[in-house]
Coordinates of C-alpha atoms and ligand atoms in Angstrom, one line a residue:
X198 CA 4.3 31.7 5.2
X199 CA 5.0 28.7 7.3
X200 CA 3.1 25.6 8.5
X201 CA 4.4 22.5 10.3
X202 CA 3.4 19.5 8.4
X203 CA 4.1 15.9 10.0
X204 CA 4.2 13.7 6.6
X205 CA 5.7 10.6 5.1
X206 CA 7.9 10.8 2.0
X207 CA 6.4 8.4 -0.6
X208 CA 8.5 10.0 -3.1
X209 CA 11.7 12.3 -3.9
X210 CA 13.0 12.9 -7.6
X211 CA 16.3 14.7 -7.7
X212 CA 15.8 18.6 -9.3
X213 CA 18.7 20.2 -10.1
X214 CA 22.0 20.2 -9.2
X215 CA 21.6 19.8 -5.7
X216 CA 17.8 20.0 -4.6
X217 CA 15.0 17.4 -4.9
X218 CA 10.9 17.3 -5.6
X219 CA 9.5 15.7 -2.7
X220 CA 5.8 13.9 -3.0
X221 CA 5.2 14.2 0.8
X222 CA 1.7 12.3 2.6
X223 CA 0.9 14.6 4.9
X224 CA -1.7 14.2 7.4
X225 CA -2.9 17.6 7.5
X226 CA -3.4 18.4 3.6
X227 CA -2.9 14.9 1.9
X228 CA -0.4 14.8 -0.4
X229 CA 1.6 17.8 -1.6
X230 CA 5.1 18.8 -3.7
X231 CA 7.5 20.1 -2.1
X232 CA 10.8 21.2 -3.3
X233 CA 14.2 21.1 -0.8
X234 CA 17.2 22.5 -1.6
X235 CA 20.8 21.7 -1.1
X236 CA 20.6 18.2 -0.5
X237 CA 22.8 16.7 -2.4
X238 CA 26.3 17.2 -0.6
X239 CA 27.0 14.4 1.7
X240 CA 27.2 17.2 4.7
X241 CA 23.4 18.2 3.8
X242 CA 21.7 18.4 6.8
X243 CA 18.4 17.4 5.2
X244 CA 19.5 14.5 3.2
X245 CA 17.2 12.4 5.9
X246 CA 14.0 14.1 4.7
X247 CA 14.8 13.1 1.2
X248 CA 14.3 9.6 1.7
X249 CA 11.0 7.7 0.8
X250 CA 10.0 6.4 3.9
X251 CA 11.3 9.0 5.9
X252 CA 8.5 10.1 8.9
X253 CA 9.3 13.7 9.8
X254 CA 7.9 17.2 11.1
X255 CA 8.0 19.6 8.0
X256 CA 8.5 22.6 8.6
X257 CA 6.8 24.1 4.4
X258 CA 7.0 27.3 3.6
X259 CA 4.6 28.5 0.7
X260 CA 5.3 31.4 -2.4
X261 CA 2.0 31.4 -4.3
X262 CA 1.4 27.6 -5.1
X263 CA 4.8 26.7 -4.6
X264 CA 6.0 25.0 -1.4
X265 CA 9.5 24.2 -0.3
X266 CA 10.6 22.2 3.1
X267 CA 12.7 24.6 5.4
X268 CA 12.9 22.2 7.8
X269 CA 12.4 18.9 9.4
X270 CA 13.0 16.4 12.4
X271 CA 12.6 12.6 12.3
X272 CA 10.1 10.5 13.9
X273 CA 10.6 8.2 12.0
X274 CA 13.0 6.7 9.4
X275 CA 11.8 3.2 9.1
X276 CA 15.0 2.3 8.3
X277 CA 15.5 -1.5 9.1
X278 CA 12.9 -2.1 6.8
X279 CA 15.3 -1.7 3.9
X280 CA 17.2 -4.8 5.2
X281 CA 14.9 -7.1 4.0
X282 CA 14.4 -6.9 0.1
X283 CA 10.6 -8.1 0.7
X284 CA 10.0 -5.7 3.8
X285 CA 11.6 -2.7 1.5
X286 CA 9.1 -4.1 -1.2
X287 CA 6.2 -4.4 0.9
X288 CA 7.0 -1.1 2.3
X289 CA 6.9 0.0 -1.6
X290 CA 3.6 -0.6 -2.6
X291 CA 2.1 1.1 0.4
X292 CA 3.9 4.1 -0.4
X293 CA 3.5 3.3 -4.6
X294 CA -0.6 2.8 -3.4
X295 CA -0.7 6.4 -1.8
X296 CA 0.5 8.2 -4.4
X297 CA -1.5 6.5 -7.1
X298 CA -4.7 6.7 -5.4
X299 CA -5.0 10.2 -3.6
X300 CA -5.6 13.1 -4.7
X301 CA -3.3 16.0 -4.3
X302 CA -4.1 18.0 -1.0
X303 CA -7.3 15.7 -0.1
X304 CA -6.7 14.9 3.6
X305 CA -7.3 11.6 4.4
X306 CA -6.8 10.6 7.6
X307 CA -7.7 7.7 7.8
X308 CA -5.6 6.1 5.2
X309 CA -2.5 8.1 6.6
X310 CA -2.9 6.2 9.9
X311 CA -3.2 3.0 7.5
X312 CA 0.3 3.9 6.3
X313 CA 2.0 4.4 9.1
X314 CA 0.4 1.7 11.3
X315 CA 1.2 -0.8 8.2
X316 CA 4.8 0.3 7.7
X317 CA 6.0 0.5 11.9
X318 CA 4.1 -3.4 11.5
X319 CA 6.3 -4.2 8.7
X320 CA 9.7 -2.9 10.2
X321 CA 9.0 -3.3 13.9
X322 CA 6.2 -6.5 13.7
X323 CA 6.1 -9.4 14.3
X324 CA 3.2 -10.5 11.8
X325 CA 4.6 -12.3 8.3
X326 CA 5.4 -9.7 5.8
X327 CA 2.5 -11.0 3.3
X328 CA -0.2 -11.2 5.8
X329 CA 0.7 -7.3 6.5
X330 CA 0.5 -6.8 3.4
X331 CA -2.8 -8.0 2.2
X332 CA -4.6 -6.9 5.0
X333 CA -3.1 -3.3 4.3
X334 CA -4.3 -3.6 0.6
X335 CA -8.1 -4.7 1.4
X336 CA -8.3 -1.8 3.7
X337 CA -6.9 0.8 1.4
X338 CA -8.7 -0.3 -0.8
X339 CA -11.7 -0.2 1.1
X340 CA -11.0 3.4 1.6
X341 CA -11.0 4.3 -1.9
X342 CA -14.1 2.9 -3.2
X343 CA -12.6 -0.3 -4.1
X344 CA -13.5 -2.5 -1.5
X345 CA -14.3 -6.5 -1.8
X346 CA -16.8 -8.0 -0.6
X347 CA -16.6 -11.4 0.8
X348 CA -19.2 -12.0 3.4
X349 CA -21.7 -14.3 1.3
X350 CA -22.6 -15.1 -2.8
X351 CA -23.4 -11.3 -3.6
X352 CA -26.3 -13.3 -5.5
X353 CA -28.2 -15.8 -3.9
X354 CA -26.8 -14.2 0.0
X355 CA -26.0 -17.9 0.4
X356 CA -22.8 -18.7 2.6
X357 CA -20.2 -20.0 0.0
X358 CA -19.0 -23.6 0.2
X359 CA -16.8 -25.8 -2.0
X360 CA -15.9 -24.1 -4.8
X361 CA -16.1 -19.9 -4.8
X362 CA -15.9 -17.7 -8.1
X363 CA -15.1 -13.8 -8.7
X364 CA -16.0 -10.9 -10.2
X365 CA -13.9 -8.6 -11.4
X366 CA -15.9 -5.5 -12.0
X367 CA -17.9 -6.2 -8.8
X368 CA -15.2 -7.2 -6.2
X369 CA -17.5 -9.5 -5.2
X370 CA -17.5 -13.2 -4.9
X371 CA -20.3 -15.8 -5.7
X372 CA -20.9 -19.4 -5.1
X373 CA -21.4 -22.4 -7.9
X374 CA -24.8 -21.9 -8.7
X375 CA -24.5 -18.4 -9.4
X376 CA -21.4 -17.9 -11.2
X377 CA -22.1 -15.4 -14.4
X378 CA -19.6 -13.1 -15.3
X379 CA -16.6 -14.4 -12.1
X380 CA -14.1 -17.0 -13.0
X381 CA -13.2 -19.2 -10.4
X382 CA -10.2 -19.2 -7.9
X383 CA -9.0 -21.4 -5.5
X384 CA -11.0 -22.0 -2.3
X385 CA -8.2 -21.3 0.1
X386 CA -7.6 -18.2 -1.4
X387 CA -10.8 -17.0 -0.8
X388 CA -10.5 -17.9 3.2
X389 CA -7.5 -16.2 3.3
X390 CA -8.3 -13.3 2.3
X391 CA -12.0 -13.2 4.1
X392 CA -10.1 -13.7 7.2
X393 CA -7.3 -11.4 6.7
X394 CA -10.1 -8.7 5.9
X395 CA -11.4 -9.2 9.5
X396 CA -7.8 -8.6 10.7
X397 CA -7.9 -12.4 11.4
X398 CA -4.1 -13.6 13.4
X399 CA -4.1 -16.9 11.8
X400 CA -1.7 -18.5 9.9
X401 CA -2.1 -19.7 6.2
X402 CA -0.1 -21.4 3.1
X403 CA 3.0 -19.2 1.6
X404 CA 1.4 -20.2 -1.5
X405 CA -2.1 -19.0 -0.7
X406 CA -0.8 -15.8 0.9
X407 CA 0.9 -15.1 -3.1
X408 CA -2.0 -16.4 -4.7
X409 CA -4.0 -14.0 -2.4
X410 CA -1.6 -11.1 -3.5
X411 CA -1.9 -12.5 -6.8
X412 CA -5.3 -12.0 -7.2
X413 CA -5.3 -8.5 -5.7
X414 CA -2.6 -7.0 -8.3
X415 CA -5.1 -8.3 -11.2
X416 CA -8.2 -6.6 -9.4
X417 CA -5.9 -3.3 -8.9
X418 CA -5.1 -3.6 -12.9
X419 CA -8.7 -4.8 -14.4
X420 CA -11.0 -2.8 -11.9
X421 CA -9.0 0.2 -10.5
X422 CA -6.8 0.4 -13.9
X423 CA -3.9 1.0 -11.5
X424 CA -0.5 -1.0 -11.9
X425 CA 1.4 -1.2 -8.5
X426 CA 4.6 -2.0 -10.0
X427 CA 6.2 -2.8 -6.4
X428 CA 3.6 -5.4 -5.4
X429 CA 4.5 -7.0 -9.3
X430 CA 8.3 -6.9 -8.8
X431 CA 7.1 -8.6 -4.4
X432 CA 5.4 -11.2 -5.9
X433 CA 8.2 -11.9 -8.4
X434 CA 10.3 -12.1 -5.9
X435 CA 8.9 -14.7 -4.1
X436 CA 8.2 -16.9 -7.2
X437 CA 11.7 -16.7 -7.6
X438 CA 12.1 -17.5 -3.9
X439 CA 10.5 -20.0 -3.9
X440 CA 11.7 -21.9 -7.4
Ligands
ZN181 ZN1 -25.5 -18.1 -4.7

């Protein structure tokens, strides 16, 4: 049986001398694994389809539970994303998040649209890379059941002012009077996250954006017990760039 699936390559691993195994996030069926044959030779027609970020219509043949790619036509390779090390690691964070948080063969249209929209913004958009990445992560966390709650103090419901405390167990923020298991974070970080969660176009200091990413990275490790390596590398790059 053959079918057409629209998908983005998340990961490609060499298999044997000439083949590769792809993890593709498809719009129609969620994440699938499929073998692609004879793609190592320089002249291979489908070589482009083994590149992470490749967004294509794949023709998939199915035999039992084994899938293989027999043809592909490119929608977008997001090639220029690789020309800048920051957008490359931001894009890699998006792919890695999808790979680690989504289940195999479970369709997730909202997440698919978020991934493709964010890759598109990183490649062709004018928004700053850190902001695009933070917006992606906040929305993706919410879609994965780990959403952060910014609106008001989680305990007393007051508007948080002055000092703010974050509880990693609940993903919520508390005011000074209500802090219990939380730890204090910079107020600027809280405001930036809160506004970016509402898709704000405002500008924030670079350091505030990096602190926001660090907080999200910490939250991912502690609450979801997932290490997104590309995000860690993105933050390290920012650090070395600054110093
Ligand atoms: Zn409170």
